[in-house]
Amino acid sequence: MTEALQSKLQQSGAWQHLANTLMQVIKEQPNDPLAIFESLSQAAEKNAVSAGSSVQLDAKDVAKAVEALGRTADALYKPPAKPVEGEEEDEPPTEEPVPTESWPFTRDLTKISSVFGCAGVNFGHEETYKLSLAINSFAVEQTKAENVYSSIRFFGKVLGTTRNYYIVECSKKEWDPPAEDTPLNGEPMGKGVNAREFWATNLSSPSDKWTKLPELRPELLKVAVHVRRLFTGDLEAEVKGYPYFKWKEAGYLRAQIAQITHETVVSPTGVYMKDEEEIGDNPDGVVVDPKFEKPRDMAAMLSAKMWCHHRPYIISELGMCSVPGTEDDDEEAAEAKKQMYYTEEILTTLDKSKRSAGTEKWRFSLCSALGVRPSLSEDAAVCAQSLVWPGAYCVVKGNVCVNVYVGNGLRKADRPPIPADPPTPAKEFKLVKEQEDPILMATAETVVQEAKEE
């Protein structure tokens, strides 16, 4: 009777469906298969239909699969086998871990992203996580290469036509001096526009490497100020346009970063103070004031006088932050040279700074990530947004101050693009009055005289 019933089930397909359902249970291993047996049966039927033809399994195949699964599960709970006496145990090669004490100071991007997220700057969870891993990997690689940085800061994201750039800013306590046979052109590393190094990556794949951007030279910066060109995402691409830019896109990117950094990196007034005793390692000559206390009313920071620049001013005529030749001069001579150019003291407030011009070039706002009115939230953040460089933000939330840039790397145009006027047409050529040929005149007079004589 049992054999006849089994034969009847196999002919009707119920036996095969039951085998497929059991295989579904073995694959998924639910906690309570009896409670969801009906859904498992439907899933097995759907898989069989989508495959076009069901796999012919019998009770022996199912029993073998269950037995193999049991052996695999038992092996997970058994300790590893001990090596036989006289045989050496093969150990996988392991790299010596880099001590975390030697790592440069790097802010956790996954944490500070919530700060500038209050201003509407958000890369998304996946991109933020990938970028955080890439920055940490970069810090480890530089430490292994004995390229010791004191701090690494995420500068921002520069949008390109094909790929984007992700930029980090690296600081050092001591920089290597330039070679003796190399003429000094501009400011050395660790000073002015070259106070920090910048590295870029496209982050299009995990294998993308970080590339160091070149040092900034005055002649490059002077030309880049007048160039207006979108980035492509290729550091080796040519920068076409007018005026002629003979350097690659890496140089143009470095010049734009310098302008953005020295014009938009700001902080609340009082956070930094001048390092007159040179107790810190900040190349800009400022240190954090330990006595600073944030205002209780964050709405008081919605004013230009409550913010200041803590990066030096770039002298546009020189393409540098300092006047050359003033180091060896006395105070009077150095001051006379500085009077020839417009310079600006460090920590100048935005309402007095030429590069900011108060609220005309900045927008201040209260923002909150809680979905309530910022004025009623104790955890409200204050955002300073640059209107000269769209995409530059400084967000202050509690004791955290974050500067970030996300944009196409171009200054806001003073006027819409207008084609240049055609050149003035040339004046028409004036015809010279024809003169009579003296030889022909003399010949004609001779012929007339001879005719009269005859």
Tab-separated table of C-alpha atoms in Angstrom, residues 2-453:
chain	number	residue	atom	x	y	z
A	2	THR	CA	2.869	2.351	0.820
A	3	GLU	CA	4.686	1.658	-2.461
A	4	ALA	CA	1.505	2.237	-4.445
A	5	LEU	CA	0.885	5.567	-2.658
A	6	GLN	CA	4.496	6.651	-3.238
A	7	SER	CA	4.236	5.764	-6.929
A	8	LYS	CA	1.001	7.723	-7.202
A	9	LEU	CA	2.571	10.781	-5.517
A	10	GLN	CA	5.582	10.658	-7.848
A	11	GLN	CA	3.359	10.515	-10.913
A	12	SER	CA	1.264	13.502	-9.755
A	13	GLY	CA	4.342	15.668	-8.979
A	14	ALA	CA	3.525	16.096	-5.283
A	15	TRP	CA	6.592	14.083	-4.297
A	16	GLN	CA	8.867	16.349	-6.349
A	17	HIS	CA	7.245	19.491	-4.919
A	18	LEU	CA	7.747	18.185	-1.379
A	19	ALA	CA	11.424	17.512	-2.162
A	20	ASN	CA	11.858	21.048	-3.524
A	21	THR	CA	10.196	22.476	-0.398
A	22	LEU	CA	12.570	20.541	1.850
A	23	MET	CA	15.516	21.845	-0.154
A	24	GLN	CA	14.156	25.364	0.364
A	25	VAL	CA	14.092	24.716	4.115
A	26	ILE	CA	17.672	23.439	4.044
A	27	LYS	CA	18.906	26.471	2.095
A	28	GLU	CA	17.169	29.192	4.096
A	29	GLN	CA	17.211	27.451	7.520
A	30	PRO	CA	14.385	29.488	9.113
A	31	ASN	CA	13.898	29.530	12.872
A	32	ASP	CA	10.373	28.095	12.734
A	33	PRO	CA	9.894	26.295	9.386
A	34	LEU	CA	6.485	24.865	10.350
A	35	ALA	CA	5.038	28.322	10.883
A	36	ILE	CA	6.084	29.497	7.412
A	37	PHE	CA	5.853	26.154	5.617
A	38	GLU	CA	3.143	27.448	3.287
A	39	SER	CA	5.281	30.412	2.149
A	40	LEU	CA	8.237	28.060	1.673
A	41	SER	CA	6.068	25.807	-0.472
A	42	GLN	CA	5.008	28.759	-2.625
A	43	ALA	CA	8.632	29.902	-2.998
A	44	ALA	CA	9.698	26.392	-4.057
A	45	GLU	CA	6.918	26.262	-6.639
A	46	LYS	CA	7.858	29.706	-7.956
A	47	ASN	CA	11.520	28.731	-8.302
A	48	ALA	CA	10.575	25.558	-10.116
A	49	VAL	CA	8.389	27.492	-12.591
A	50	SER	CA	11.045	30.177	-13.193
A	51	ALA	CA	13.688	27.514	-13.830
A	52	GLY	CA	11.553	25.978	-16.586
A	53	SER	CA	11.960	22.449	-15.310
A	54	SER	CA	12.278	21.238	-11.747
A	55	VAL	CA	15.327	19.368	-10.554
A	56	GLN	CA	14.640	15.669	-10.149
A	57	LEU	CA	15.369	14.959	-6.494
A	58	ASP	CA	14.356	11.953	-4.527
A	59	ALA	CA	14.465	11.092	-0.856
A	60	LYS	CA	18.060	9.825	-1.116
A	61	ASP	CA	19.313	13.174	-2.526
A	62	VAL	CA	17.549	15.096	0.216
A	63	ALA	CA	19.005	12.797	2.877
A	64	LYS	CA	22.515	13.266	1.457
A	65	ALA	CA	22.134	17.046	1.457
A	66	VAL	CA	20.944	17.049	5.071
A	67	GLU	CA	23.827	14.799	6.129
A	68	ALA	CA	26.437	17.028	4.386
A	69	LEU	CA	24.935	20.116	5.994
A	70	GLY	CA	25.127	18.427	9.418
A	71	ARG	CA	28.816	17.580	8.952
A	72	THR	CA	29.577	21.165	7.982
A	73	ALA	CA	27.710	22.524	10.993
A	74	ASP	CA	29.521	20.143	13.366
A	75	ALA	CA	32.902	21.235	11.964
A	76	LEU	CA	32.205	24.838	12.961
A	77	TYR	CA	32.078	23.920	16.640
A	78	LYS	CA	35.164	21.681	16.675
A	79	PRO	CA	38.600	23.137	17.577
A	80	PRO	CA	41.214	23.207	14.790
A	81	ALA	CA	43.287	20.066	14.416
A	82	LYS	CA	46.648	20.094	16.163
A	83	PRO	CA	49.728	19.734	13.971
A	84	VAL	CA	51.518	16.387	13.959
A	85	GLU	CA	54.722	16.217	15.938
A	86	GLY	CA	57.708	17.018	13.781
A	87	GLU	CA	55.712	19.101	11.329
A	88	GLU	CA	55.770	22.870	11.395
A	89	GLU	CA	52.480	24.646	11.330
A	90	ASP	CA	52.052	26.935	8.356
A	91	GLU	CA	51.128	30.410	9.535
A	92	PRO	CA	49.737	32.935	7.095
A	93	PRO	CA	52.007	35.955	6.590
A	94	THR	CA	50.825	38.870	8.684
A	95	GLU	CA	51.809	42.513	8.420
A	96	GLU	CA	52.888	44.371	11.487
A	97	PRO	CA	50.069	46.685	12.525
A	98	VAL	CA	50.798	50.391	12.502
A	99	PRO	CA	50.497	51.787	16.039
A	100	THR	CA	47.573	54.154	16.270
A	101	GLU	CA	49.674	56.625	18.267
A	102	SER	CA	51.603	57.469	15.094
A	103	TRP	CA	48.491	58.132	13.029
A	104	PRO	CA	47.761	61.752	12.122
A	105	PHE	CA	44.777	63.428	13.740
A	106	THR	CA	41.803	62.689	11.496
A	107	ARG	CA	38.209	63.546	12.249
A	108	ASP	CA	35.720	60.733	11.899
A	109	LEU	CA	33.836	61.643	8.761
A	110	THR	CA	30.850	59.488	9.709
A	111	LYS	CA	30.374	61.676	12.812
A	112	ILE	CA	31.038	65.144	11.440
A	113	SER	CA	28.841	64.408	8.419
A	114	SER	CA	25.852	64.906	10.721
A	115	VAL	CA	27.183	68.397	11.507
A	116	PHE	CA	27.423	69.727	7.968
A	117	GLY	CA	24.327	67.683	7.170
A	118	CYS	CA	22.417	70.334	9.122
A	119	ALA	CA	23.324	72.770	6.339
A	120	GLY	CA	21.990	70.430	3.655
A	121	VAL	CA	25.386	68.942	2.682
A	122	ASN	CA	24.988	65.180	2.588
A	123	PHE	CA	26.905	62.509	0.654
A	124	GLY	CA	24.616	59.641	1.657
A	125	HIS	CA	25.455	56.786	4.008
A	126	GLU	CA	27.193	54.591	1.434
A	127	GLU	CA	29.408	57.307	-0.050
A	128	THR	CA	30.251	58.680	3.408
A	129	TYR	CA	31.293	55.234	4.613
A	130	LYS	CA	33.452	54.589	1.533
A	131	LEU	CA	35.078	58.004	1.852
A	132	SER	CA	35.765	57.447	5.555
A	133	LEU	CA	37.472	54.119	4.796
A	134	ALA	CA	39.501	55.721	2.002
A	135	ILE	CA	40.738	58.527	4.281
A	136	ASN	CA	41.680	56.082	7.053
A	137	SER	CA	43.487	53.880	4.527
A	138	PHE	CA	45.325	56.938	3.215
A	139	ALA	CA	46.435	57.851	6.752
A	140	VAL	CA	47.798	54.330	7.324
A	141	GLU	CA	49.641	54.283	3.973
A	142	GLN	CA	51.282	57.643	4.635
A	143	THR	CA	52.334	56.526	8.119
A	144	LYS	CA	53.882	53.353	6.696
A	145	ALA	CA	55.711	55.458	4.107
A	146	GLU	CA	57.107	57.602	6.975
A	147	ASN	CA	55.332	60.620	5.529
A	148	VAL	CA	54.214	61.803	8.936
A	149	TYR	CA	51.351	64.301	8.933
A	150	SER	CA	50.151	65.963	12.102
A	151	SER	CA	46.550	66.199	10.885
A	152	ILE	CA	44.372	65.280	7.916
A	153	ARG	CA	41.211	67.259	7.160
A	154	PHE	CA	38.538	66.465	4.609
A	155	PHE	CA	38.436	69.528	2.361
A	156	GLY	CA	35.436	68.602	0.253
A	157	LYS	CA	34.204	67.398	-3.110
A	158	VAL	CA	34.832	69.108	-6.439
A	159	LEU	CA	32.364	68.117	-9.127
A	160	GLY	CA	33.624	67.143	-12.592
A	161	THR	CA	32.045	66.460	-15.959
A	162	THR	CA	33.072	62.778	-15.998
A	163	ARG	CA	34.354	62.071	-12.471
A	164	ASN	CA	34.477	63.945	-9.187
A	165	TYR	CA	37.419	64.849	-6.967
A	166	TYR	CA	37.559	64.139	-3.242
A	167	ILE	CA	40.187	66.293	-1.530
A	168	VAL	CA	42.009	65.974	1.794
A	169	GLU	CA	44.198	68.640	3.387
A	170	CYS	CA	47.352	67.486	5.196
A	171	SER	CA	49.444	69.445	7.714
A	172	LYS	CA	52.947	68.807	9.029
A	173	LYS	CA	54.908	70.110	11.977
A	174	GLU	CA	58.172	70.215	10.023
A	175	TRP	CA	58.631	70.297	6.259
A	176	ASP	CA	61.671	69.188	4.344
A	177	PRO	CA	63.769	72.171	3.235
A	178	PRO	CA	64.054	72.769	-0.534
A	179	ALA	CA	67.110	71.476	-2.319
A	180	GLU	CA	70.071	73.825	-2.449
A	181	ASP	CA	70.328	73.751	-6.243
A	182	THR	CA	66.609	74.510	-6.662
A	183	PRO	CA	65.795	78.229	-6.998
A	184	LEU	CA	63.026	79.362	-4.668
A	185	ASN	CA	59.997	80.338	-6.728
A	186	GLY	CA	57.196	81.535	-4.501
A	187	GLU	CA	56.548	80.428	-0.942
A	188	PRO	CA	58.194	77.242	0.383
A	189	MET	CA	56.259	74.317	1.792
A	190	GLY	CA	54.794	75.140	5.166
A	191	LYS	CA	54.284	78.838	4.383
A	192	GLY	CA	51.458	80.884	2.859
A	193	VAL	CA	49.644	79.200	-0.002
A	194	ASN	CA	51.872	76.134	0.406
A	195	ALA	CA	51.265	75.821	4.138
A	196	ARG	CA	49.575	72.455	3.562
A	197	GLU	CA	49.569	69.614	1.062
A	198	PHE	CA	46.472	68.466	-0.789
A	199	TRP	CA	45.707	64.989	-2.101
A	200	ALA	CA	42.914	64.019	-4.490
A	201	THR	CA	41.132	60.842	-5.530
A	202	ASN	CA	38.132	60.008	-7.703
A	203	LEU	CA	36.810	57.256	-5.400
A	204	SER	CA	35.184	55.588	-8.407
A	205	SER	CA	36.534	52.191	-7.281
A	206	PRO	CA	38.250	50.823	-4.145
A	207	SER	CA	41.530	50.558	-6.071
A	208	ASP	CA	41.733	54.299	-6.775
A	209	LYS	CA	44.869	55.807	-5.281
A	210	TRP	CA	45.385	59.230	-3.750
A	211	THR	CA	47.438	61.641	-5.851
A	212	LYS	CA	49.362	64.543	-4.370
A	213	LEU	CA	48.650	67.874	-6.023
A	214	PRO	CA	51.644	70.006	-7.055
A	215	GLU	CA	53.019	72.920	-5.100
A	216	LEU	CA	51.506	76.268	-5.952
A	217	ARG	CA	53.635	78.807	-7.804
A	218	PRO	CA	52.825	82.510	-8.280
A	219	GLU	CA	52.791	82.396	-12.080
A	220	LEU	CA	50.317	79.476	-12.005
A	221	LEU	CA	47.977	81.206	-9.575
A	222	LYS	CA	48.040	84.508	-11.493
A	223	VAL	CA	46.845	82.776	-14.660
A	224	ALA	CA	44.352	80.473	-12.933
A	225	VAL	CA	42.524	83.457	-11.437
A	226	HIS	CA	41.415	84.496	-14.946
A	227	VAL	CA	40.593	80.972	-16.207
A	228	ARG	CA	37.016	79.729	-15.947
A	229	ARG	CA	36.764	76.081	-16.870
A	230	LEU	CA	34.810	73.079	-15.545
A	231	PHE	CA	36.845	70.153	-14.263
A	232	THR	CA	36.836	66.835	-16.114
A	233	GLY	CA	37.973	64.530	-13.293
A	234	ASP	CA	41.302	63.705	-14.970
A	235	LEU	CA	44.349	65.289	-13.339
A	236	GLU	CA	46.380	64.882	-16.537
A	237	ALA	CA	43.838	66.603	-18.782
A	238	GLU	CA	44.640	69.864	-20.543
A	239	VAL	CA	42.897	73.040	-19.427
A	240	LYS	CA	41.703	74.656	-22.614
A	241	GLY	CA	40.476	78.193	-22.786
A	242	TYR	CA	41.646	81.764	-22.576
A	243	PRO	CA	44.065	82.879	-21.262
A	244	TYR	CA	46.344	80.013	-22.201
A	245	PHE	CA	46.997	77.683	-19.251
A	246	LYS	CA	50.145	75.630	-19.873
A	247	TRP	CA	49.777	73.408	-16.786
A	248	LYS	CA	47.618	70.304	-16.379
A	249	GLU	CA	44.295	70.095	-14.582
A	250	ALA	CA	46.093	69.098	-11.372
A	251	GLY	CA	47.673	72.556	-11.231
A	252	TYR	CA	44.376	74.273	-11.979
A	253	LEU	CA	42.678	72.253	-9.231
A	254	ARG	CA	45.412	73.202	-6.763
A	255	ALA	CA	45.009	76.903	-7.605
A	256	GLN	CA	41.231	76.807	-7.136
A	257	ILE	CA	41.605	74.995	-3.815
A	258	ALA	CA	43.994	77.699	-2.606
A	259	GLN	CA	41.512	80.465	-3.441
A	260	ILE	CA	38.611	78.613	-1.825
A	261	THR	CA	40.611	77.787	1.301
A	262	HIS	CA	41.986	81.265	1.936
A	263	GLU	CA	38.667	83.002	1.237
A	264	THR	CA	36.057	80.706	2.785
A	265	VAL	CA	37.671	78.879	5.736
A	266	VAL	CA	36.236	80.841	8.666
A	267	SER	CA	35.448	80.295	12.326
A	268	PRO	CA	33.504	82.084	15.066
A	269	THR	CA	35.308	85.084	16.501
A	270	GLY	CA	37.250	84.071	19.586
A	271	VAL	CA	37.879	80.430	18.723
A	272	TYR	CA	41.445	81.227	17.619
A	273	MET	CA	43.974	83.691	18.944
A	274	LYS	CA	47.354	84.779	17.611
A	275	ASP	CA	50.224	82.488	18.516
A	276	GLU	CA	52.658	85.202	19.551
A	277	GLU	CA	54.754	82.843	21.669
A	278	GLU	CA	54.842	80.183	18.903
A	279	ILE	CA	53.572	77.441	21.184
A	280	GLY	CA	51.534	75.693	18.495
A	281	ASP	CA	52.300	74.050	15.176
A	282	ASN	CA	49.653	75.849	13.108
A	283	PRO	CA	51.378	77.315	10.015
A	284	ASP	CA	48.977	80.266	10.015
A	285	GLY	CA	50.276	81.505	13.377
A	286	VAL	CA	47.087	80.925	15.384
A	287	VAL	CA	46.123	78.583	18.214
A	288	VAL	CA	42.813	77.590	19.771
A	289	ASP	CA	41.848	79.831	22.653
A	290	PRO	CA	41.105	77.576	25.663
A	291	LYS	CA	38.993	80.317	27.252
A	292	PHE	CA	36.533	80.492	24.365
A	293	GLU	CA	32.910	79.899	25.274
A	294	LYS	CA	30.181	79.642	22.692
A	295	PRO	CA	27.362	82.158	23.031
A	296	ARG	CA	24.287	80.908	24.813
A	297	ASP	CA	22.036	82.442	22.194
A	298	MET	CA	23.129	80.975	18.861
A	299	ALA	CA	21.042	83.608	17.070
A	300	ALA	CA	23.710	86.143	18.074
A	301	MET	CA	26.054	84.514	15.557
A	302	LEU	CA	23.901	85.596	12.624
A	303	SER	CA	26.189	88.575	12.108
A	304	ALA	CA	29.366	89.103	10.108
A	305	LYS	CA	31.228	90.552	13.085
A	306	MET	CA	30.865	87.212	14.905
A	307	TRP	CA	32.964	85.406	12.272
A	308	CYS	CA	36.585	85.808	11.159
A	309	HIS	CA	39.178	84.436	8.760
A	310	HIS	CA	41.911	82.315	10.343
A	311	ARG	CA	43.797	81.773	7.079
A	312	PRO	CA	46.109	84.438	5.579
A	313	TYR	CA	45.057	86.700	2.729
A	314	ILE	CA	46.389	86.016	-0.794
A	315	ILE	CA	47.910	89.102	-2.410
A	316	SER	CA	46.534	88.894	-5.935
A	317	GLU	CA	49.358	90.936	-7.504
A	318	LEU	CA	51.992	88.566	-6.113
A	319	GLY	CA	50.158	85.246	-6.064
A	320	MET	CA	51.395	84.735	-2.487
A	321	CYS	CA	50.346	85.479	1.081
A	322	SER	CA	53.541	87.290	2.043
A	323	VAL	CA	55.565	90.080	0.501
A	324	PRO	CA	58.934	88.672	-0.617
A	325	GLY	CA	62.130	90.195	0.671
A	326	THR	CA	60.759	91.380	4.016
A	327	GLU	CA	62.378	88.691	6.143
A	328	ASP	CA	65.865	90.226	6.057
A	329	ASP	CA	64.734	93.869	6.208
A	330	ASP	CA	64.221	95.915	9.328
A	331	GLU	CA	60.718	96.766	10.510
A	332	GLU	CA	60.510	100.109	8.681
A	333	ALA	CA	61.684	98.695	5.349
A	334	ALA	CA	59.422	95.677	5.665
A	335	GLU	CA	56.450	97.886	6.504
A	336	ALA	CA	57.197	100.135	3.524
A	337	LYS	CA	57.157	97.116	1.187
A	338	LYS	CA	53.875	95.896	2.661
A	339	GLN	CA	52.294	99.296	2.115
A	340	MET	CA	52.730	98.783	-1.625
A	341	TYR	CA	50.112	96.013	-1.562
A	342	TYR	CA	46.855	95.414	0.237
A	343	THR	CA	47.469	93.018	3.098
A	344	GLU	CA	45.173	91.841	5.814
A	345	GLU	CA	45.825	90.813	9.386
A	346	ILE	CA	44.939	87.315	10.474
A	347	LEU	CA	41.653	86.888	12.401
A	348	THR	CA	40.036	89.862	10.654
A	349	THR	CA	36.256	89.759	11.081
A	350	LEU	CA	34.082	89.358	8.009
A	351	ASP	CA	32.519	92.807	8.315
A	352	LYS	CA	35.976	94.418	7.987
A	353	SER	CA	37.618	92.010	5.547
A	354	LYS	CA	38.068	93.000	1.932
A	355	ARG	CA	37.649	89.408	0.768
A	356	SER	CA	34.271	89.101	2.527
A	357	ALA	CA	32.689	92.575	2.601
A	358	GLY	CA	30.320	91.610	5.399
A	359	THR	CA	26.923	90.111	4.710
A	360	GLU	CA	27.057	90.938	0.981
A	361	LYS	CA	29.211	87.874	0.347
A	362	TRP	CA	27.992	85.636	3.180
A	363	ARG	CA	24.659	84.245	4.290
A	364	PHE	CA	24.089	83.211	7.906
A	365	SER	CA	21.288	80.947	9.075
A	366	LEU	CA	20.177	78.749	11.948
A	367	CYS	CA	19.531	75.132	11.077
A	368	SER	CA	18.431	72.043	12.949
A	369	ALA	CA	18.291	68.366	12.111
A	370	LEU	CA	15.381	67.719	14.485
A	371	GLY	CA	12.669	69.049	12.219
A	372	VAL	CA	11.682	71.832	14.629
A	373	ARG	CA	12.225	75.543	14.540
A	374	PRO	CA	15.963	76.170	15.094
A	375	SER	CA	15.249	79.067	17.439
A	376	LEU	CA	13.516	76.650	19.813
A	377	SER	CA	16.083	73.861	19.593
A	378	GLU	CA	18.931	73.732	22.087
A	379	ASP	CA	20.929	71.654	19.625
A	380	ALA	CA	20.637	74.154	16.768
A	381	ALA	CA	23.561	74.732	14.419
A	382	VAL	CA	24.721	77.966	12.809
A	383	CYS	CA	25.719	77.900	9.149
A	384	ALA	CA	27.834	80.472	7.308
A	385	GLN	CA	27.474	80.054	3.546
A	386	SER	CA	29.740	81.795	1.053
A	387	LEU	CA	27.984	83.562	-1.807
A	388	VAL	CA	31.247	84.181	-3.668
A	389	TRP	CA	32.218	80.507	-3.800
A	390	PRO	CA	28.908	78.595	-3.983
A	391	GLY	CA	29.266	75.338	-2.081
A	392	ALA	CA	31.535	76.580	0.740
A	393	TYR	CA	30.050	76.167	4.215
A	394	CYS	CA	31.138	76.569	7.805
A	395	VAL	CA	28.831	74.879	10.307
A	396	VAL	CA	29.088	75.280	14.080
A	397	LYS	CA	27.186	72.883	16.313
A	398	GLY	CA	28.040	72.823	19.985
A	399	ASN	CA	31.835	72.780	20.296
A	400	VAL	CA	32.341	71.420	16.769
A	401	CYS	CA	33.274	73.721	13.879
A	402	VAL	CA	33.447	72.174	10.395
A	403	ASN	CA	34.463	73.777	7.084
A	404	VAL	CA	33.496	71.867	3.954
A	405	TYR	CA	33.199	72.589	0.230
A	406	VAL	CA	30.984	70.841	-2.324
A	407	GLY	CA	30.804	72.559	-5.713
A	408	ASN	CA	32.227	72.825	-9.203
A	409	GLY	CA	35.302	74.770	-8.055
A	410	LEU	CA	34.354	78.040	-9.739
A	411	ARG	CA	33.829	81.500	-8.315
A	412	LYS	CA	30.414	83.031	-8.813
A	413	ALA	CA	30.413	85.040	-12.013
A	414	ASP	CA	29.971	88.788	-11.575
A	415	ARG	CA	27.826	88.870	-14.687
A	416	PRO	CA	26.257	86.324	-17.026
A	417	PRO	CA	28.530	85.093	-19.809
A	418	ILE	CA	28.524	87.655	-22.594
A	419	PRO	CA	30.471	87.072	-25.790
A	420	ALA	CA	33.266	89.529	-26.412
A	421	ASP	CA	32.647	92.403	-28.797
A	422	PRO	CA	34.070	91.942	-32.263
A	423	PRO	CA	37.173	93.969	-33.040
A	424	THR	CA	36.823	97.420	-34.598
A	425	PRO	CA	36.813	97.075	-38.375
A	426	ALA	CA	39.850	98.518	-40.140
A	427	LYS	CA	39.519	101.807	-42.016
A	428	GLU	CA	39.395	101.701	-45.781
A	429	PHE	CA	42.656	102.162	-47.606
A	430	LYS	CA	43.092	105.674	-49.017
A	431	LEU	CA	44.000	105.711	-52.695
A	432	VAL	CA	47.108	107.722	-53.577
A	433	LYS	CA	46.647	110.343	-56.267
A	434	GLU	CA	48.294	109.163	-59.463
A	435	GLN	CA	51.222	111.163	-60.755
A	436	GLU	CA	52.075	111.601	-64.383
A	437	ASP	CA	55.137	109.820	-65.644
A	438	PRO	CA	57.878	112.457	-66.248
A	439	ILE	CA	59.530	110.326	-68.938
A	440	LEU	CA	56.308	110.028	-70.889
A	441	MET	CA	55.672	113.771	-70.442
A	442	ALA	CA	59.136	114.635	-71.745
A	443	THR	CA	58.701	112.284	-74.695
A	444	ALA	CA	55.314	113.825	-75.547
A	445	GLU	CA	56.721	117.376	-75.440
A	446	THR	CA	59.577	116.364	-77.749
A	447	VAL	CA	57.174	114.839	-80.252
A	448	VAL	CA	54.992	117.989	-80.262
A	449	GLN	CA	58.007	120.284	-80.748
A	450	GLU	CA	59.335	118.217	-83.628
A	451	ALA	CA	55.927	118.279	-85.274
A	452	LYS	CA	55.808	122.072	-85.054
A	453	GLU	CA	59.267	122.411	-86.610
